[in-house]
Amino acid sequence: MALRNIREDGDEILRKISKPVTEINESIEILLDDMYETMKNEGVGLAAPQVGILKRVIVIDVGEGVLELINPEIISQEGEQIAVEGCLSIPGVFGEVRRPDKVTVEGLNRKGQKVIIEGEALLARVLCHEIDHLNGILFKDKVIKFIEPEGKRRR
Ligand code: ZN
């Protein structure tokens, strides 16, 4: 496994639409492994364009084990939640984003098997955030209110 460089806001690759994976081969498996390695101590999710690969691949770990999804699609959503988000591609920026409270996402695992994930609360939010990356959307586009980091907050 290897760490990959995380692309940061301003890099135009983050604004492109990622392509569906048509064949799950060794390079996809390596990508999944590397994405997990790159994310694991830093965040709760990562999308392939964040490491410069325009493929519809995401990796998530909200503390319940790693979740790998290829070609993920939101097939249903309900409710609403507002919570603070950040992004490994936009260091130091945090803000409140409105998301569905529950989502059902369909995709493929690394064996090419169809998986259906039902996410609530944090998991729903992360699924939406990562799938947005595959469509060139960043969380800051959706922020209702930016939160100043502690160090910069005025007294
Ligand atoms: Zn992000």
CSV table of N, CA and C and ligand atoms in Angstrom, one decimal:
chain,number,residue,atom,x,y,z
A,1,MET,N,0.8,-1.2,0.0
A,1,MET,CA,0.0,0.0,0.0
A,1,MET,C,0.9,1.2,0.0
A,2,ALA,N,0.4,2.3,-0.6
A,2,ALA,CA,1.1,3.5,-0.7
A,2,ALA,C,0.2,4.7,-0.4
A,3,LEU,N,0.8,5.7,0.2
A,3,LEU,CA,0.1,7.0,0.4
A,3,LEU,C,0.1,7.7,-1.0
A,4,ARG,N,-1.1,8.3,-1.3
A,4,ARG,CA,-1.1,9.1,-2.5
A,4,ARG,C,-1.3,10.6,-2.1
A,5,ASN,N,-0.9,11.4,-3.0
A,5,ASN,CA,-1.0,12.9,-2.7
A,5,ASN,C,-2.4,13.3,-2.8
A,6,ILE,N,-2.8,14.1,-1.8
A,6,ILE,CA,-4.2,14.6,-1.9
A,6,ILE,C,-4.2,15.9,-2.6
A,7,ARG,N,-5.1,16.0,-3.6
A,7,ARG,CA,-5.3,17.2,-4.4
A,7,ARG,C,-6.1,18.2,-3.6
A,8,GLU,N,-5.6,19.4,-3.7
A,8,GLU,CA,-6.3,20.5,-2.9
A,8,GLU,C,-7.1,21.4,-3.7
A,9,ASP,N,-8.1,22.1,-3.1
A,9,ASP,CA,-9.0,23.1,-3.7
A,9,ASP,C,-8.1,24.0,-4.6
A,10,GLY,N,-8.6,24.2,-5.8
A,10,GLY,CA,-7.9,25.0,-6.8
A,10,GLY,C,-7.4,24.1,-7.9
A,11,ASP,N,-7.2,22.8,-7.6
A,11,ASP,CA,-6.8,21.9,-8.6
A,11,ASP,C,-8.0,21.5,-9.4
A,12,GLU,N,-7.9,21.7,-10.7
A,12,GLU,CA,-9.1,21.6,-11.5
A,12,GLU,C,-9.7,20.2,-11.6
A,13,ILE,N,-8.9,19.2,-11.3
A,13,ILE,CA,-9.3,17.8,-11.3
A,13,ILE,C,-10.5,17.6,-10.3
A,14,LEU,N,-10.5,18.4,-9.2
A,14,LEU,CA,-11.6,18.2,-8.2
A,14,LEU,C,-12.9,18.7,-8.8
A,15,ARG,N,-12.9,19.4,-9.9
A,15,ARG,CA,-14.2,19.9,-10.5
A,15,ARG,C,-14.7,19.1,-11.7
A,16,LYS,N,-13.9,18.0,-12.0
A,16,LYS,CA,-14.3,17.2,-13.1
A,16,LYS,C,-15.3,16.1,-12.7
A,17,ILE,N,-16.0,15.6,-13.7
A,17,ILE,CA,-16.9,14.4,-13.4
A,17,ILE,C,-16.1,13.1,-13.6
A,18,SER,N,-16.2,12.3,-12.5
A,18,SER,CA,-15.5,11.0,-12.6
A,18,SER,C,-16.2,10.0,-13.5
A,19,LYS,N,-15.5,9.1,-14.1
A,19,LYS,CA,-16.1,8.1,-15.0
A,19,LYS,C,-16.4,6.8,-14.2
A,20,PRO,N,-17.5,6.2,-14.6
A,20,PRO,CA,-17.8,4.9,-14.0
A,20,PRO,C,-16.7,3.9,-14.3
A,21,VAL,N,-16.5,3.0,-13.3
A,21,VAL,CA,-15.5,1.9,-13.5
A,21,VAL,C,-16.2,0.8,-14.3
A,22,THR,N,-15.5,0.4,-15.4
A,22,THR,CA,-16.2,-0.6,-16.2
A,22,THR,C,-15.6,-2.0,-16.0
A,23,GLU,N,-14.4,-2.0,-15.4
A,23,GLU,CA,-13.8,-3.3,-15.1
A,23,GLU,C,-13.0,-3.2,-13.8
A,24,ILE,N,-13.3,-4.1,-12.9
A,24,ILE,CA,-12.6,-4.0,-11.6
A,24,ILE,C,-11.4,-4.9,-11.7
A,25,ASN,N,-10.3,-4.3,-11.9
A,25,ASN,CA,-9.0,-5.1,-12.1
A,25,ASN,C,-8.1,-4.7,-10.9
A,26,GLU,N,-6.8,-5.2,-11.1
A,26,GLU,CA,-5.9,-5.0,-10.0
A,26,GLU,C,-5.6,-3.5,-9.7
A,27,SER,N,-5.7,-2.7,-10.8
A,27,SER,CA,-5.4,-1.3,-10.5
A,27,SER,C,-6.5,-0.6,-9.7
A,28,ILE,N,-7.7,-1.1,-9.8
A,28,ILE,CA,-8.8,-0.6,-8.9
A,28,ILE,C,-8.6,-1.1,-7.5
A,29,GLU,N,-8.1,-2.3,-7.3
A,29,GLU,CA,-7.9,-2.9,-6.0
A,29,GLU,C,-6.7,-2.1,-5.3
A,30,ILE,N,-5.7,-1.8,-6.1
A,30,ILE,CA,-4.6,-1.0,-5.5
A,30,ILE,C,-5.0,0.4,-5.1
A,31,LEU,N,-5.9,0.9,-6.0
A,31,LEU,CA,-6.4,2.3,-5.7
A,31,LEU,C,-7.2,2.3,-4.4
A,32,LEU,N,-8.1,1.3,-4.2
A,32,LEU,CA,-8.8,1.2,-3.0
A,32,LEU,C,-7.9,1.1,-1.8
A,33,ASP,N,-6.9,0.2,-1.9
A,33,ASP,CA,-6.0,0.0,-0.8
A,33,ASP,C,-5.2,1.3,-0.5
A,34,ASP,N,-4.8,2.0,-1.5
A,34,ASP,CA,-4.0,3.2,-1.3
A,34,ASP,C,-4.9,4.3,-0.8
A,35,MET,N,-6.1,4.4,-1.2
A,35,MET,CA,-7.1,5.4,-0.7
A,35,MET,C,-7.3,5.2,0.7
A,36,TYR,N,-7.5,4.0,1.1
A,36,TYR,CA,-7.7,3.7,2.6
A,36,TYR,C,-6.5,4.1,3.4
A,37,GLU,N,-5.4,3.7,2.9
A,37,GLU,CA,-4.1,4.1,3.6
A,37,GLU,C,-4.0,5.6,3.7
A,38,THR,N,-4.3,6.3,2.7
A,38,THR,CA,-4.1,7.8,2.6
A,38,THR,C,-5.1,8.5,3.6
A,39,MET,N,-6.3,7.9,3.7
A,39,MET,CA,-7.4,8.5,4.5
A,39,MET,C,-7.3,8.1,5.9
A,40,LYS,N,-6.9,6.9,6.3
A,40,LYS,CA,-7.2,6.3,7.6
A,40,LYS,C,-7.0,7.2,8.8
A,41,ASN,N,-5.8,7.8,8.9
A,41,ASN,CA,-5.6,8.6,10.1
A,41,ASN,C,-6.0,10.1,9.9
A,42,GLU,N,-6.6,10.4,8.8
A,42,GLU,CA,-6.8,11.8,8.5
A,42,GLU,C,-8.3,12.2,8.4
A,43,GLY,N,-9.1,11.3,7.9
A,43,GLY,CA,-10.5,11.6,7.7
A,43,GLY,C,-11.4,10.5,7.7
A,44,VAL,N,-12.7,10.7,7.4
A,44,VAL,CA,-13.7,9.6,7.5
A,44,VAL,C,-14.1,9.2,6.1
A,45,GLY,N,-13.6,9.8,5.0
A,45,GLY,CA,-13.9,9.4,3.7
A,45,GLY,C,-13.0,10.0,2.7
A,46,LEU,N,-12.9,9.4,1.5
A,46,LEU,CA,-12.0,9.9,0.4
A,46,LEU,C,-12.6,9.4,-0.9
A,47,ALA,N,-12.6,10.3,-1.9
A,47,ALA,CA,-13.1,9.9,-3.2
A,47,ALA,C,-11.9,10.0,-4.2
A,48,ALA,N,-11.9,9.1,-5.2
A,48,ALA,CA,-10.7,8.9,-6.1
A,48,ALA,C,-10.2,10.2,-6.7
A,49,PRO,N,-11.1,11.2,-7.1
A,49,PRO,CA,-10.6,12.4,-7.7
A,49,PRO,C,-9.7,13.2,-6.7
A,50,GLN,N,-9.9,13.0,-5.4
A,50,GLN,CA,-9.0,13.6,-4.4
A,50,GLN,C,-7.6,13.1,-4.5
A,51,VAL,N,-7.4,12.0,-5.1
A,51,VAL,CA,-6.0,11.5,-5.3
A,51,VAL,C,-5.7,11.5,-6.8
A,52,GLY,N,-6.4,12.3,-7.5
A,52,GLY,CA,-6.1,12.6,-8.9
A,52,GLY,C,-6.6,11.6,-9.9
A,53,ILE,N,-7.5,10.7,-9.5
A,53,ILE,CA,-8.0,9.6,-10.3
A,53,ILE,C,-9.5,9.9,-10.6
A,54,LEU,N,-9.9,10.1,-11.9
A,54,LEU,CA,-11.3,10.4,-12.2
A,54,LEU,C,-12.1,9.2,-12.4
A,55,LYS,N,-12.2,8.4,-11.4
A,55,LYS,CA,-13.0,7.2,-11.4
A,55,LYS,C,-14.0,7.2,-10.2
A,56,ARG,N,-15.1,6.6,-10.5
A,56,ARG,CA,-16.2,6.6,-9.4
A,56,ARG,C,-15.9,5.6,-8.4
A,57,VAL,N,-15.0,5.9,-7.5
A,57,VAL,CA,-14.6,5.1,-6.4
A,57,VAL,C,-14.5,5.9,-5.1
A,58,ILE,N,-15.1,5.4,-4.0
A,58,ILE,CA,-15.0,6.1,-2.7
A,58,ILE,C,-14.7,5.1,-1.6
A,59,VAL,N,-14.0,5.6,-0.6
A,59,VAL,CA,-13.7,4.8,0.6
A,59,VAL,C,-14.1,5.6,1.8
A,60,ILE,N,-14.8,4.9,2.7
A,60,ILE,CA,-15.3,5.6,3.9
A,60,ILE,C,-15.0,4.7,5.2
A,61,ASP,N,-14.7,5.4,6.3
A,61,ASP,CA,-14.6,4.7,7.5
A,61,ASP,C,-15.0,5.7,8.6
A,62,VAL,N,-16.3,5.5,9.1
A,62,VAL,CA,-16.8,6.4,10.2
A,62,VAL,C,-16.6,5.7,11.5
A,63,GLY,N,-15.7,4.7,11.6
A,63,GLY,CA,-15.5,4.0,12.9
A,63,GLY,C,-16.2,2.7,13.0
A,64,GLU,N,-16.8,2.3,11.8
A,64,GLU,CA,-17.5,1.0,11.8
A,64,GLU,C,-16.9,0.0,10.8
A,65,GLY,N,-15.6,0.3,10.5
A,65,GLY,CA,-14.9,-0.6,9.5
A,65,GLY,C,-15.0,0.1,8.2
A,66,VAL,N,-14.1,-0.3,7.3
A,66,VAL,CA,-13.9,0.3,6.0
A,66,VAL,C,-15.1,-0.1,5.1
A,67,LEU,N,-15.5,0.9,4.3
A,67,LEU,CA,-16.6,0.7,3.3
A,67,LEU,C,-16.0,1.2,2.0
A,68,GLU,N,-16.0,0.2,1.1
A,68,GLU,CA,-15.5,0.6,-0.3
A,68,GLU,C,-16.6,0.5,-1.3
A,69,LEU,N,-16.8,1.5,-2.1
A,69,LEU,CA,-17.8,1.5,-3.0
A,69,LEU,C,-17.4,2.0,-4.4
A,70,ILE,N,-17.7,1.2,-5.4
A,70,ILE,CA,-17.4,1.5,-6.8
A,70,ILE,C,-18.7,1.8,-7.5
A,71,ASN,N,-18.7,2.9,-8.3
A,71,ASN,CA,-19.9,3.4,-9.0
A,71,ASN,C,-21.1,3.6,-8.0
A,72,PRO,N,-20.9,4.3,-6.9
A,72,PRO,CA,-22.0,4.4,-5.9
A,72,PRO,C,-23.0,5.4,-6.5
A,73,GLU,N,-24.3,5.1,-6.2
A,73,GLU,CA,-25.4,5.9,-6.6
A,73,GLU,C,-26.4,6.0,-5.4
A,74,ILE,N,-26.8,7.2,-5.2
A,74,ILE,CA,-27.9,7.4,-4.1
A,74,ILE,C,-29.2,7.0,-4.8
A,75,ILE,N,-29.8,6.0,-4.2
A,75,ILE,CA,-31.1,5.5,-4.8
A,75,ILE,C,-32.3,6.0,-4.0
A,76,SER,N,-32.1,6.4,-2.8
A,76,SER,CA,-33.2,7.0,-2.1
A,76,SER,C,-32.6,7.8,-0.9
A,77,GLN,N,-33.4,8.8,-0.5
A,77,GLN,CA,-32.9,9.7,0.6
A,77,GLN,C,-34.1,10.2,1.3
A,78,GLU,N,-34.0,10.5,2.6
A,78,GLU,CA,-35.1,11.1,3.4
A,78,GLU,C,-34.5,11.9,4.5
A,79,GLY,N,-35.4,12.8,5.0
A,79,GLY,CA,-35.1,13.6,6.2
A,79,GLY,C,-34.0,14.7,5.8
A,80,GLU,N,-33.6,15.3,6.9
A,80,GLU,CA,-32.6,16.4,6.7
A,80,GLU,C,-31.8,16.5,8.0
A,81,GLN,N,-30.5,16.9,7.8
A,81,GLN,CA,-29.6,17.2,9.0
A,81,GLN,C,-28.7,18.3,8.5
A,82,ILE,N,-28.3,19.1,9.5
A,82,ILE,CA,-27.3,20.1,9.3
A,82,ILE,C,-26.2,19.8,10.3
A,83,ALA,N,-25.0,19.7,9.7
A,83,ALA,CA,-23.8,19.5,10.6
A,83,ALA,C,-22.6,20.1,9.9
A,84,VAL,N,-21.5,20.2,10.8
A,84,VAL,CA,-20.3,20.8,10.3
A,84,VAL,C,-19.5,19.7,9.5
A,85,GLU,N,-19.0,20.2,8.4
A,85,GLU,CA,-18.1,19.3,7.6
A,85,GLU,C,-16.8,19.9,7.3
A,86,GLY,N,-15.8,19.1,7.0
A,86,GLY,CA,-14.5,19.6,6.5
A,86,GLY,C,-14.2,18.6,5.3
A,87,CYS,N,-13.0,18.8,4.7
A,87,CYS,CA,-12.6,18.0,3.6
A,87,CYS,C,-11.1,18.0,3.5
A,88,LEU,N,-10.5,16.8,3.3
A,88,LEU,CA,-9.1,16.7,3.2
A,88,LEU,C,-8.5,17.5,2.1
A,89,SER,N,-9.3,17.8,1.1
A,89,SER,CA,-8.9,18.7,0.0
A,89,SER,C,-9.0,20.2,0.3
A,90,ILE,N,-9.6,20.5,1.4
A,90,ILE,CA,-9.8,21.9,1.7
A,90,ILE,C,-9.4,22.1,3.2
A,91,PRO,N,-8.1,22.0,3.5
A,91,PRO,CA,-7.6,22.0,4.8
A,91,PRO,C,-8.0,23.3,5.6
A,92,GLY,N,-8.4,23.2,6.8
A,92,GLY,CA,-8.6,24.3,7.6
A,92,GLY,C,-10.0,25.0,7.4
A,93,VAL,N,-10.8,24.5,6.5
A,93,VAL,CA,-12.1,25.1,6.2
A,93,VAL,C,-13.2,24.2,6.7
A,94,PHE,N,-14.1,24.7,7.5
A,94,PHE,CA,-15.2,24.0,8.1
A,94,PHE,C,-16.5,24.8,7.9
A,95,GLY,N,-17.6,24.1,7.7
A,95,GLY,CA,-18.8,24.8,7.6
A,95,GLY,C,-20.0,23.9,7.7
A,96,GLU,N,-21.1,24.5,8.0
A,96,GLU,CA,-22.4,23.7,8.2
A,96,GLU,C,-23.0,23.4,6.8
A,97,VAL,N,-23.4,22.2,6.6
A,97,VAL,CA,-24.0,21.7,5.3
A,97,VAL,C,-25.3,21.0,5.6
A,98,ARG,N,-26.2,21.2,4.8
A,98,ARG,CA,-27.5,20.5,4.9
A,98,ARG,C,-27.5,19.3,4.0
A,99,ARG,N,-27.8,18.2,4.6
A,99,ARG,CA,-27.7,16.9,3.9
A,99,ARG,C,-29.0,16.1,4.3
A,100,PRO,N,-29.3,15.1,3.5
A,100,PRO,CA,-30.4,14.1,3.9
A,100,PRO,C,-30.0,13.4,5.2
A,101,ASP,N,-30.9,13.0,6.0
A,101,ASP,CA,-30.6,12.3,7.3
A,101,ASP,C,-30.3,10.9,7.1
A,102,LYS,N,-31.0,10.3,6.0
A,102,LYS,CA,-30.8,8.9,5.7
A,102,LYS,C,-30.7,8.8,4.2
A,103,VAL,N,-29.7,8.0,3.7
A,103,VAL,CA,-29.6,7.7,2.3
A,103,VAL,C,-29.4,6.2,2.1
A,104,THR,N,-29.9,5.7,1.0
A,104,THR,CA,-29.6,4.4,0.5
A,104,THR,C,-28.8,4.5,-0.7
A,105,VAL,N,-27.6,3.8,-0.7
A,105,VAL,CA,-26.6,3.9,-1.8
A,105,VAL,C,-26.4,2.5,-2.3
A,106,GLU,N,-26.4,2.4,-3.7
A,106,GLU,CA,-26.1,1.2,-4.3
A,106,GLU,C,-24.8,1.3,-5.0
A,107,GLY,N,-24.0,0.3,-5.0
A,107,GLY,CA,-22.7,0.3,-5.7
A,107,GLY,C,-22.2,-1.1,-5.8
A,108,LEU,N,-20.9,-1.2,-6.1
A,108,LEU,CA,-20.2,-2.5,-6.2
A,108,LEU,C,-19.1,-2.6,-5.2
A,109,ASN,N,-18.8,-3.7,-4.7
A,109,ASN,CA,-17.6,-3.9,-3.8
A,109,ASN,C,-16.5,-4.3,-4.7
A,110,ARG,N,-15.3,-4.6,-4.1
A,110,ARG,CA,-14.1,-4.9,-5.0
A,110,ARG,C,-14.2,-6.2,-5.7
A,111,LYS,N,-15.2,-7.0,-5.3
A,111,LYS,CA,-15.4,-8.3,-6.0
A,111,LYS,C,-16.4,-8.2,-7.1
A,112,GLY,N,-16.9,-6.9,-7.3
A,112,GLY,CA,-17.8,-6.7,-8.4
A,112,GLY,C,-19.3,-7.1,-8.0
A,113,GLN,N,-19.4,-7.4,-6.7
A,113,GLN,CA,-20.8,-7.7,-6.2
A,113,GLN,C,-21.6,-6.4,-5.9
A,114,LYS,N,-22.9,-6.5,-6.2
A,114,LYS,CA,-23.7,-5.3,-5.8
A,114,LYS,C,-23.9,-5.2,-4.3
A,115,VAL,N,-23.7,-4.0,-3.8
A,115,VAL,CA,-23.9,-3.8,-2.4
A,115,VAL,C,-24.9,-2.7,-2.2
A,116,ILE,N,-25.7,-2.8,-1.1
A,116,ILE,CA,-26.6,-1.7,-0.8
A,116,ILE,C,-26.3,-1.2,0.6
A,117,ILE,N,-26.0,0.1,0.7
A,117,ILE,CA,-25.6,0.6,2.1
A,117,ILE,C,-26.7,1.6,2.5
A,118,GLU,N,-27.2,1.4,3.7
A,118,GLU,CA,-28.1,2.3,4.3
A,118,GLU,C,-27.4,3.1,5.3
A,119,GLY,N,-27.3,4.4,5.1
A,119,GLY,CA,-26.5,5.3,6.0
A,119,GLY,C,-27.5,6.3,6.7
A,120,GLU,N,-27.2,6.5,8.0
A,120,GLU,CA,-27.9,7.5,8.7
A,120,GLU,C,-26.9,8.4,9.4
A,121,ALA,N,-27.4,9.6,9.7
A,121,ALA,CA,-26.6,10.6,10.4
A,121,ALA,C,-25.2,10.8,9.8
A,122,LEU,N,-24.1,10.5,10.5
A,122,LEU,CA,-22.7,10.8,10.0
A,122,LEU,C,-22.5,10.0,8.7
A,123,LEU,N,-22.9,8.7,8.7
A,123,LEU,CA,-22.6,7.9,7.5
A,123,LEU,C,-23.4,8.5,6.3
A,124,ALA,N,-24.6,8.9,6.4
A,124,ALA,CA,-25.4,9.5,5.3
A,124,ALA,C,-24.6,10.7,4.8
A,125,ARG,N,-24.1,11.5,5.7
A,125,ARG,CA,-23.5,12.8,5.3
A,125,ARG,C,-22.2,12.5,4.6
A,126,VAL,N,-21.4,11.5,5.0
A,126,VAL,CA,-20.1,11.2,4.4
A,126,VAL,C,-20.4,10.6,3.0
A,127,LEU,N,-21.4,9.7,2.9
A,127,LEU,CA,-21.8,9.1,1.6
A,127,LEU,C,-22.1,10.3,0.6
A,128,CYS,N,-22.9,11.2,1.0
A,128,CYS,CA,-23.3,12.3,0.1
A,128,CYS,C,-22.1,13.2,-0.2
A,129,HIS,N,-21.2,13.5,0.8
A,129,HIS,CA,-20.0,14.3,0.5
A,129,HIS,C,-19.1,13.6,-0.5
A,130,GLU,N,-18.9,12.3,-0.3
A,130,GLU,CA,-17.9,11.6,-1.2
A,130,GLU,C,-18.5,11.5,-2.6
A,131,ILE,N,-19.8,11.2,-2.7
A,131,ILE,CA,-20.5,11.1,-4.0
A,131,ILE,C,-20.5,12.4,-4.7
A,132,ASP,N,-20.6,13.5,-4.0
A,132,ASP,CA,-20.5,14.8,-4.6
A,132,ASP,C,-19.1,15.0,-5.3
A,133,HIS,N,-18.1,14.5,-4.6
A,133,HIS,CA,-16.7,14.6,-5.2
A,133,HIS,C,-16.7,14.0,-6.6
A,134,LEU,N,-17.4,12.9,-6.8
A,134,LEU,CA,-17.4,12.2,-8.1
A,134,LEU,C,-18.1,13.1,-9.1
A,135,ASN,N,-18.9,14.0,-8.7
A,135,ASN,CA,-19.5,14.9,-9.6
A,135,ASN,C,-18.9,16.3,-9.7
A,136,GLY,N,-17.7,16.4,-9.1
A,136,GLY,CA,-17.0,17.7,-9.1
A,136,GLY,C,-17.6,18.8,-8.2
A,137,ILE,N,-18.3,18.3,-7.2
A,137,ILE,CA,-18.9,19.2,-6.2
A,137,ILE,C,-18.1,19.1,-4.9
A,138,LEU,N,-17.8,20.3,-4.3
A,138,LEU,CA,-17.1,20.4,-3.1
A,138,LEU,C,-18.1,20.8,-2.0
A,139,PHE,N,-17.8,20.4,-0.7
A,139,PHE,CA,-18.8,20.8,0.4
A,139,PHE,C,-18.9,22.3,0.5
A,140,LYS,N,-17.8,23.0,0.2
A,140,LYS,CA,-17.9,24.4,0.4
A,140,LYS,C,-18.9,25.1,-0.5
A,141,ASP,N,-19.2,24.4,-1.6
A,141,ASP,CA,-20.3,24.9,-2.5
A,141,ASP,C,-21.6,25.0,-1.8
A,142,LYS,N,-21.8,24.1,-0.8
A,142,LYS,CA,-23.1,23.9,-0.2
A,142,LYS,C,-23.2,24.5,1.3
A,143,VAL,N,-22.1,25.1,1.7
A,143,VAL,CA,-22.0,25.6,3.1
A,143,VAL,C,-23.1,26.7,3.3
A,144,ILE,N,-23.8,26.5,4.4
A,144,ILE,CA,-24.8,27.5,4.9
A,144,ILE,C,-24.0,28.5,5.7
A,145,LYS,N,-23.1,28.1,6.5
A,145,LYS,CA,-22.4,29.0,7.4
A,145,LYS,C,-21.0,28.4,7.6
A,146,PHE,N,-20.0,29.2,7.3
A,146,PHE,CA,-18.6,28.8,7.5
A,146,PHE,C,-18.3,29.0,9.0
A,147,ILE,N,-17.5,28.0,9.5
A,147,ILE,CA,-17.1,28.1,11.0
A,147,ILE,C,-15.6,28.4,11.0
A,148,GLU,N,-15.3,29.5,11.7
A,148,GLU,CA,-13.9,29.8,11.8
A,148,GLU,C,-13.1,28.9,12.7
A,149,PRO,N,-12.0,28.4,12.3
A,149,PRO,CA,-11.2,27.5,13.2
A,149,PRO,C,-10.9,28.2,14.5
A,150,GLU,N,-10.7,27.4,15.6
A,150,GLU,CA,-10.5,27.9,16.9
A,150,GLU,C,-9.4,29.0,17.0
A,151,GLY,N,-8.3,28.7,16.4
A,151,GLY,CA,-7.1,29.6,16.5
A,151,GLY,C,-7.4,31.0,15.9
A,152,LYS,N,-8.3,31.1,14.9
A,152,LYS,CA,-8.5,32.4,14.3
A,152,LYS,C,-9.7,33.1,14.8
A,153,ARG,N,-10.4,32.5,15.7
A,153,ARG,CA,-11.6,33.1,16.2
A,153,ARG,C,-11.3,34.3,17.1
A,154,ARG,N,-12.0,35.3,16.9
A,154,ARG,CA,-11.8,36.6,17.7
A,154,ARG,C,-12.5,36.5,19.0
A,155,ARG,N,-11.9,37.1,20.0
A,155,ARG,CA,-12.5,37.1,21.3
A,155,ARG,C,-13.5,38.2,21.4
B,1,ZN,ZN,-14.1,16.0,0.7
